[in-house]
Structure formats: C-alpha cells, structure tokens
Short mmCIF file of C-alpha atoms in Angstrom, two decimals:
data_model
loop_
_atom_site.label_atom_id
_atom_site.label_comp_id
_atom_site.label_asym_id
_atom_site.label_seq_id
_atom_site.Cartn_x
_atom_site.Cartn_y
_atom_site.Cartn_z
CA MET A 19 -35.02 52.30 30.00
CA ASN A 20 -36.56 53.77 26.53
CA LYS A 21 -33.09 53.69 25.35
CA LEU A 22 -33.11 50.31 26.34
CA LEU A 23 -35.90 49.51 24.31
CA TYR A 24 -34.72 51.03 21.22
CA ILE A 25 -31.91 49.04 21.10
CA LEU A 26 -33.77 45.88 22.03
CA SER A 27 -36.32 46.54 19.38
CA LEU A 28 -33.93 47.98 17.05
CA SER A 29 -31.75 44.40 17.43
CA LEU A 30 -34.70 42.08 16.78
CA THR A 31 -35.84 44.07 13.80
CA THR A 32 -32.10 43.24 12.17
CA THR A 33 -32.28 39.81 13.30
CA ALA A 34 -35.42 39.35 11.25
CA PHE A 35 -33.79 40.44 8.26
CA LEU A 36 -30.49 38.46 8.64
CA PRO A 37 -30.99 34.62 6.62
CA SER A 38 -31.48 31.87 8.88
CA CYS A 39 -29.37 28.88 9.29
CA THR A 40 -31.49 25.93 7.53
CA ASN A 41 -28.15 23.35 6.34
CA LEU A 42 -27.10 22.19 9.87
CA GLU A 43 -25.02 19.46 8.59
CA SER A 44 -21.88 19.37 9.16
CA GLU A 45 -18.76 19.46 7.00
CA MET A 46 -15.57 18.76 7.12
CA TYR A 47 -12.96 21.19 5.36
CA ASP A 48 -9.70 19.04 6.66
CA VAL A 49 -10.49 15.96 6.04
CA ILE A 50 -9.79 14.16 2.23
CA ASN A 51 -12.66 11.83 1.82
CA PRO A 52 -14.28 10.77 -1.58
CA ASN A 53 -17.36 12.82 -2.47
CA ILE A 54 -13.92 15.23 -2.73
CA PHE A 55 -10.99 13.39 -3.87
CA PRO A 56 -10.80 12.49 -6.46
CA VAL A 57 -12.38 14.28 -9.44
CA ASN A 58 -9.84 14.62 -12.08
CA GLU A 59 -6.48 13.20 -14.06
CA ASN A 60 -4.65 15.15 -11.87
CA ASP A 61 -6.51 13.79 -8.59
CA ALA A 62 -6.23 10.12 -9.75
CA ASN A 63 -2.45 11.25 -10.80
CA ALA A 64 -1.96 11.58 -6.69
CA LEU A 65 -4.26 8.76 -5.80
CA VAL A 66 -2.12 6.30 -8.06
CA THR A 67 1.88 7.80 -6.64
CA ALA A 68 0.35 7.88 -3.43
CA ALA A 69 -0.98 4.39 -3.16
CA ALA A 70 1.17 2.37 -5.87
CA TYR A 71 4.66 4.05 -5.54
CA ALA A 72 5.01 4.68 -1.96
CA PRO A 73 5.96 1.39 -0.76
CA PHE A 74 8.81 1.36 -2.98
CA ARG A 75 10.11 4.70 -1.84
CA SER A 76 13.99 4.60 -0.02
CA SER A 77 13.73 7.57 2.32
CA TRP A 78 16.01 6.87 5.84
CA TYR A 79 14.09 4.62 7.71
CA SER A 80 10.69 4.43 5.50
CA GLY A 81 10.44 2.26 2.16
CA LEU A 82 11.31 -1.32 1.01
CA PHE A 83 13.99 -0.41 0.02
CA THR A 84 15.43 1.91 2.91
CA ALA A 85 19.04 0.72 3.51
CA ALA A 86 17.51 0.82 7.34
CA ASN A 87 16.55 -1.94 9.28
CA GLY A 88 13.72 -2.14 7.10
CA GLY A 89 14.51 -2.88 4.03
CA ILE A 90 13.48 -5.86 2.42
CA HIS A 91 17.45 -6.48 0.93
CA VAL A 92 18.81 -5.29 4.60
CA ILE A 93 16.38 -7.77 6.41
CA GLY A 94 16.71 -10.60 3.58
CA GLU A 95 20.14 -10.73 3.61
CA MET A 96 20.73 -10.22 7.38
CA THR A 97 19.76 -14.08 8.05
CA THR A 98 22.39 -15.33 5.59
CA ASP A 99 25.80 -14.82 5.49
CA ILE A 100 25.98 -11.67 3.86
CA GLY A 101 25.17 -9.37 5.95
CA TYR A 102 26.28 -8.54 9.38
CA CYS A 103 25.76 -5.88 11.65
CA GLN A 104 27.33 -5.59 15.36
CA TRP A 105 24.88 -3.40 16.42
CA ASN A 106 23.43 -5.11 19.94
CA ASP A 107 19.76 -3.45 19.97
CA VAL A 108 16.41 -4.61 18.97
CA TYR A 109 16.52 -4.96 15.45
CA TRP A 110 19.48 -7.38 14.75
CA PRO A 111 20.43 -10.05 16.93
CA ASP A 112 17.30 -11.79 15.97
CA LEU A 113 17.68 -11.79 12.53
CA LEU A 114 21.74 -12.45 12.59
CA GLU A 115 20.81 -15.33 15.22
CA VAL A 116 17.64 -16.41 13.12
CA ASN A 117 16.06 -16.67 16.57
CA PHE A 118 11.95 -15.11 15.43
CA THR A 119 9.80 -14.64 18.51
CA PRO A 120 6.37 -12.29 18.95
CA SER A 121 8.27 -9.47 20.55
CA SER A 122 10.53 -9.17 16.88
CA ASP A 123 10.84 -6.11 15.28
CA CYS A 124 12.50 -6.65 11.49
CA PRO A 125 10.99 -9.92 11.08
CA THR A 126 7.35 -8.63 10.76
CA LYS A 127 7.95 -4.87 10.06
CA ILE A 128 7.67 -5.61 6.64
CA TYR A 129 4.63 -7.11 6.83
CA LYS A 130 3.24 -4.78 9.44
CA ASP A 131 4.07 -1.78 7.36
CA TYR A 132 2.85 -2.85 4.10
CA ILE A 133 0.10 -5.16 4.35
CA ASN A 134 -2.29 -1.99 4.75
CA TYR A 135 -1.12 -0.92 0.75
CA ILE A 136 -2.88 -4.37 -0.96
CA GLY A 137 -5.90 -2.62 0.54
CA LYS A 138 -5.22 1.22 -0.55
CA MET A 139 -4.75 0.27 -4.23
CA THR A 140 -7.50 -2.12 -4.37
CA LEU A 141 -9.83 1.27 -3.43
CA ALA A 142 -7.60 3.39 -5.49
CA LEU A 143 -8.47 1.21 -8.64
CA ASP A 144 -11.93 1.70 -7.33
CA ARG A 145 -11.97 5.74 -7.20
CA ILE A 146 -10.46 6.26 -10.07
CA SER A 147 -12.86 4.79 -12.37
CA ASN A 148 -15.37 6.67 -12.45
CA ILE A 149 -13.13 9.26 -12.92
CA GLU A 150 -14.16 11.40 -15.78
CA MET A 151 -10.44 11.62 -17.60
CA LYS A 152 -8.28 10.25 -21.17
CA ASP A 153 -9.14 6.40 -21.57
CA GLU A 154 -5.49 6.26 -22.48
CA ALA A 155 -4.37 7.90 -18.76
CA LYS A 156 -6.76 6.01 -17.11
CA LYS A 157 -5.74 2.61 -18.45
CA ARG A 158 -2.45 3.94 -17.66
CA LEU A 159 -3.09 4.32 -14.34
CA GLU A 160 -5.31 1.62 -13.25
CA ALA A 161 -2.23 -0.99 -15.03
CA GLU A 162 0.41 0.93 -12.76
CA VAL A 163 -1.82 -0.33 -9.92
CA LEU A 164 -2.17 -3.34 -10.81
CA CYS A 165 1.57 -3.65 -11.27
CA GLY A 166 2.48 -2.22 -7.35
CA ARG A 167 -0.07 -4.72 -6.42
CA GLY A 168 0.77 -7.25 -7.84
CA TRP A 169 4.66 -6.78 -7.09
CA LEU A 170 4.14 -6.10 -3.48
CA ALA A 171 1.99 -8.68 -3.03
CA TYR A 172 5.09 -10.65 -4.50
CA ILE A 173 7.01 -9.38 -2.03
CA LEU A 174 4.74 -10.09 1.00
CA TYR A 175 4.35 -13.80 -0.79
CA ASP A 176 8.12 -14.07 -0.44
CA PHE A 177 8.78 -13.22 2.49
CA TYR A 178 5.54 -14.63 5.04
CA GLY A 179 3.84 -17.10 2.49
CA PRO A 180 -0.04 -16.42 1.47
CA ILE A 181 -1.14 -13.41 3.09
CA GLN A 182 -4.75 -11.66 3.96
CA ILE A 183 -6.50 -10.06 0.60
CA PRO A 184 -9.30 -8.26 1.48
CA THR A 185 -12.29 -7.75 -1.33
CA LEU A 186 -13.45 -3.54 -2.65
CA GLU A 187 -16.91 -4.99 -0.42
CA GLN A 188 -14.71 -6.06 2.68
CA LEU A 189 -12.65 -2.36 2.81
CA ASN A 190 -15.85 -0.49 2.22
CA ASN A 191 -16.63 -1.36 5.33
CA PRO A 192 -14.25 -0.50 7.81
CA LEU A 193 -16.14 -0.61 11.18
CA GLY A 194 -17.12 -4.31 10.37
CA GLU A 195 -15.74 -6.75 12.43
CA ILE A 196 -14.52 -9.37 9.91
CA ILE A 197 -11.61 -11.57 10.23
CA ILE A 198 -9.84 -12.05 7.05
CA SER A 199 -8.06 -15.07 6.01
CA ARG A 200 -4.87 -16.02 4.43
CA VAL A 201 -5.77 -17.05 0.74
CA SER A 202 -4.41 -20.13 -0.53
CA LYS A 203 -0.76 -20.87 -2.36
CA GLU A 204 -2.91 -21.21 -5.14
CA ASP A 205 -5.08 -17.74 -5.05
CA MET A 206 -2.19 -16.10 -3.91
CA VAL A 207 -0.27 -17.13 -7.08
CA ALA A 208 -2.82 -16.17 -9.56
CA PHE A 209 -3.17 -13.05 -7.85
CA ILE A 210 0.38 -11.90 -8.22
CA GLU A 211 0.13 -13.39 -11.99
CA ASN A 212 -3.17 -11.94 -12.92
CA ASP A 213 -1.80 -8.17 -11.59
CA LEU A 214 0.98 -8.38 -13.46
CA LYS A 215 -0.60 -9.80 -16.25
CA ALA A 216 -2.83 -7.22 -16.88
CA ALA A 217 0.03 -4.45 -16.53
CA ILE A 218 2.05 -6.02 -19.02
CA GLU A 219 -0.70 -5.54 -21.69
CA VAL A 220 -1.21 -1.54 -21.01
CA LEU A 221 1.93 -0.55 -20.06
CA PRO A 222 4.72 0.81 -22.25
CA ALA A 223 8.21 -1.63 -22.21
CA THR A 224 10.21 1.12 -21.55
CA TYR A 225 10.13 5.59 -20.91
CA LYS A 226 12.78 7.58 -22.53
CA SER A 227 14.51 9.82 -20.18
CA SER A 228 13.18 13.21 -21.59
CA ASP A 229 9.66 11.81 -21.30
CA SER A 230 7.09 13.22 -18.12
CA ASN A 231 6.84 9.63 -16.99
CA TYR A 232 10.02 8.30 -16.87
CA GLY A 233 10.52 6.39 -13.56
CA ARG A 234 6.72 4.93 -13.41
CA PHE A 235 6.14 1.34 -13.59
CA THR A 236 6.93 -0.41 -17.52
CA ARG A 237 6.01 -3.82 -18.48
CA GLY A 238 9.45 -4.79 -18.09
CA LEU A 239 9.21 -4.35 -14.08
CA ALA A 240 6.31 -6.26 -14.53
CA TRP A 241 7.68 -8.93 -16.51
CA GLY A 242 10.57 -9.36 -14.18
CA CYS A 243 8.61 -9.76 -11.64
CA VAL A 244 6.61 -12.46 -13.44
CA LYS A 245 9.78 -13.88 -13.92
CA THR A 246 11.31 -13.82 -10.37
CA LYS A 247 8.00 -15.39 -9.81
CA ALA A 248 8.67 -18.18 -11.41
CA HIS A 249 12.31 -18.66 -9.74
CA LEU A 250 10.73 -18.02 -6.36
CA LEU A 251 8.02 -20.80 -6.49
CA PHE A 252 10.92 -23.00 -7.47
CA TYR A 253 12.88 -22.52 -4.78
CA LEU A 254 10.25 -22.76 -2.43
CA LYS A 255 9.34 -26.22 -3.63
CA ASN A 256 12.77 -27.24 -3.48
CA SER A 257 14.91 -25.99 -0.12
CA ARG A 258 14.50 -26.98 3.06
CA SER A 259 16.10 -24.19 4.59
CA SER A 260 13.67 -21.54 2.66
CA PHE A 261 10.79 -23.67 4.04
CA PHE A 262 12.31 -23.62 7.75
CA VAL A 263 12.04 -19.43 7.59
CA TYR A 264 8.78 -19.23 5.73
CA ALA A 265 7.31 -21.67 7.97
CA THR A 266 8.72 -19.92 11.55
CA ILE A 267 8.35 -16.18 10.45
CA SER A 268 4.59 -16.98 9.43
CA SER A 269 4.69 -18.72 13.47
CA VAL A 270 5.22 -15.04 14.23
CA ILE A 271 2.59 -12.94 12.27
CA ARG A 272 -0.62 -14.93 13.18
#
C-alpha cells in the first residue's frame, strides 16, 4: 500500500512540472492553405504552373490537348467530316451524329472539366499579389495567369458561348449559395480581350530554347488568341451551322 501511494505521489509531482497544454487550437499539417502557401517566389511559380498551365496539358486522357476523347481538337473534329471513330461506346456516337442530350458525355466534358480553372486563375492572381518578390518576376507571373485565363475563356466561349465568370469576392466565399449566371456576349468578349491584352503588355515576344523559361506563355501566344478570337466572332456571326451547334450544346449544359 505504501509503495502504491509512493508511486502515485511521484506521478503527481512529475506531472506538476510538465508544461500544460494551453494552445488547444487544431492545426492541419496535411492540407495546403493560403496561410502557409504561397509565401515566396518558388511557391508563386508552382501556383501559376498548376493554375494557368495545367488545363493545356496533354497527358493520356487528361488535358485540353489530349489525343483521347477529352481533347478540344478531337471533340471539335468529330462533329465534322474530318474526324471519325468506329467505337460504339458512350463517347463517340453522340458527337458523330451531332445528337446531344443531357446524358451525352463528350459534348460537355470540356466545360465540366475546365470551367473551374477560370476561378482558380482569379484566385492565383490574388494570392501572388501580396508575395514579396522581384517586381519583374511578379509581373511576368501575373501576365502568364492572365494569358492562360484569357486563352481558356476563349476556348470555352468557342465551344459553349458565354460562360459564368465568378468574382474574387464570390470565390472567397465558397460556402455561399450563389448562382452565377452567364455573362453577356459583350462582357465575355471584353473579358477575353482585356486579359490577353494585359498579358501582351508584359510577356516577352518569345524565349530562346536555352532560356530557363522556354515553353512558358509568350506575347506571341496572346496575340494569336486575340486574332483567332476576331475570326471566331466573324464566324459565329455569319455561320448558321455554328449557331446550331452553339445553341444545341448550350441547351444541354444549362
């Protein structure tokens, strides 16, 4: 009995000298959040790569330029006499027959997979704006995001007409039950044009193959999107077939 009391007393005495748990706020170490990322130039580069460049990749069945059923060139050409596929699965028949229904996968795949990147790029612009880094590097990264956002917005407009463009305030309130409507054609065109022209003001015309930034967005790409956009507007205005495809796909994704 005396031995048991001795052990108990020793335990209580030892505990009294241990530091107490005063900070009971939970911390998540396995989740990236704005408080810990991005905080420097390397983080900003990683963020821009993930937000602005990821949609334009070609990786197996992933990316806007994949050669599989999710690629913009594949989906676009399957609705013409240029593309054809004999696989009778859930992807190709609706495209080949230009018969789009609410259950069609390919016609709405690009919209479903990449519309959220418009918001990601808007958030990326906001998050890198307060990072302490060289002004030249920050302006270049911001211009790359603007170029990516304008280019993606143009692609989505080409396929689906005006899209939903959330504001930064709406994006910073993800739990808010807000229904974001499509913008008008005029606002859509202005959004694309403003992003691309802002990028043109900053981005270099090109990079040499020996440059560490070789392969990143350039002024030439942004100019190409601006000029392609002008041709698109003329085509949409003067082509009955494009109006039919646009109107049909739009009715499916609403």
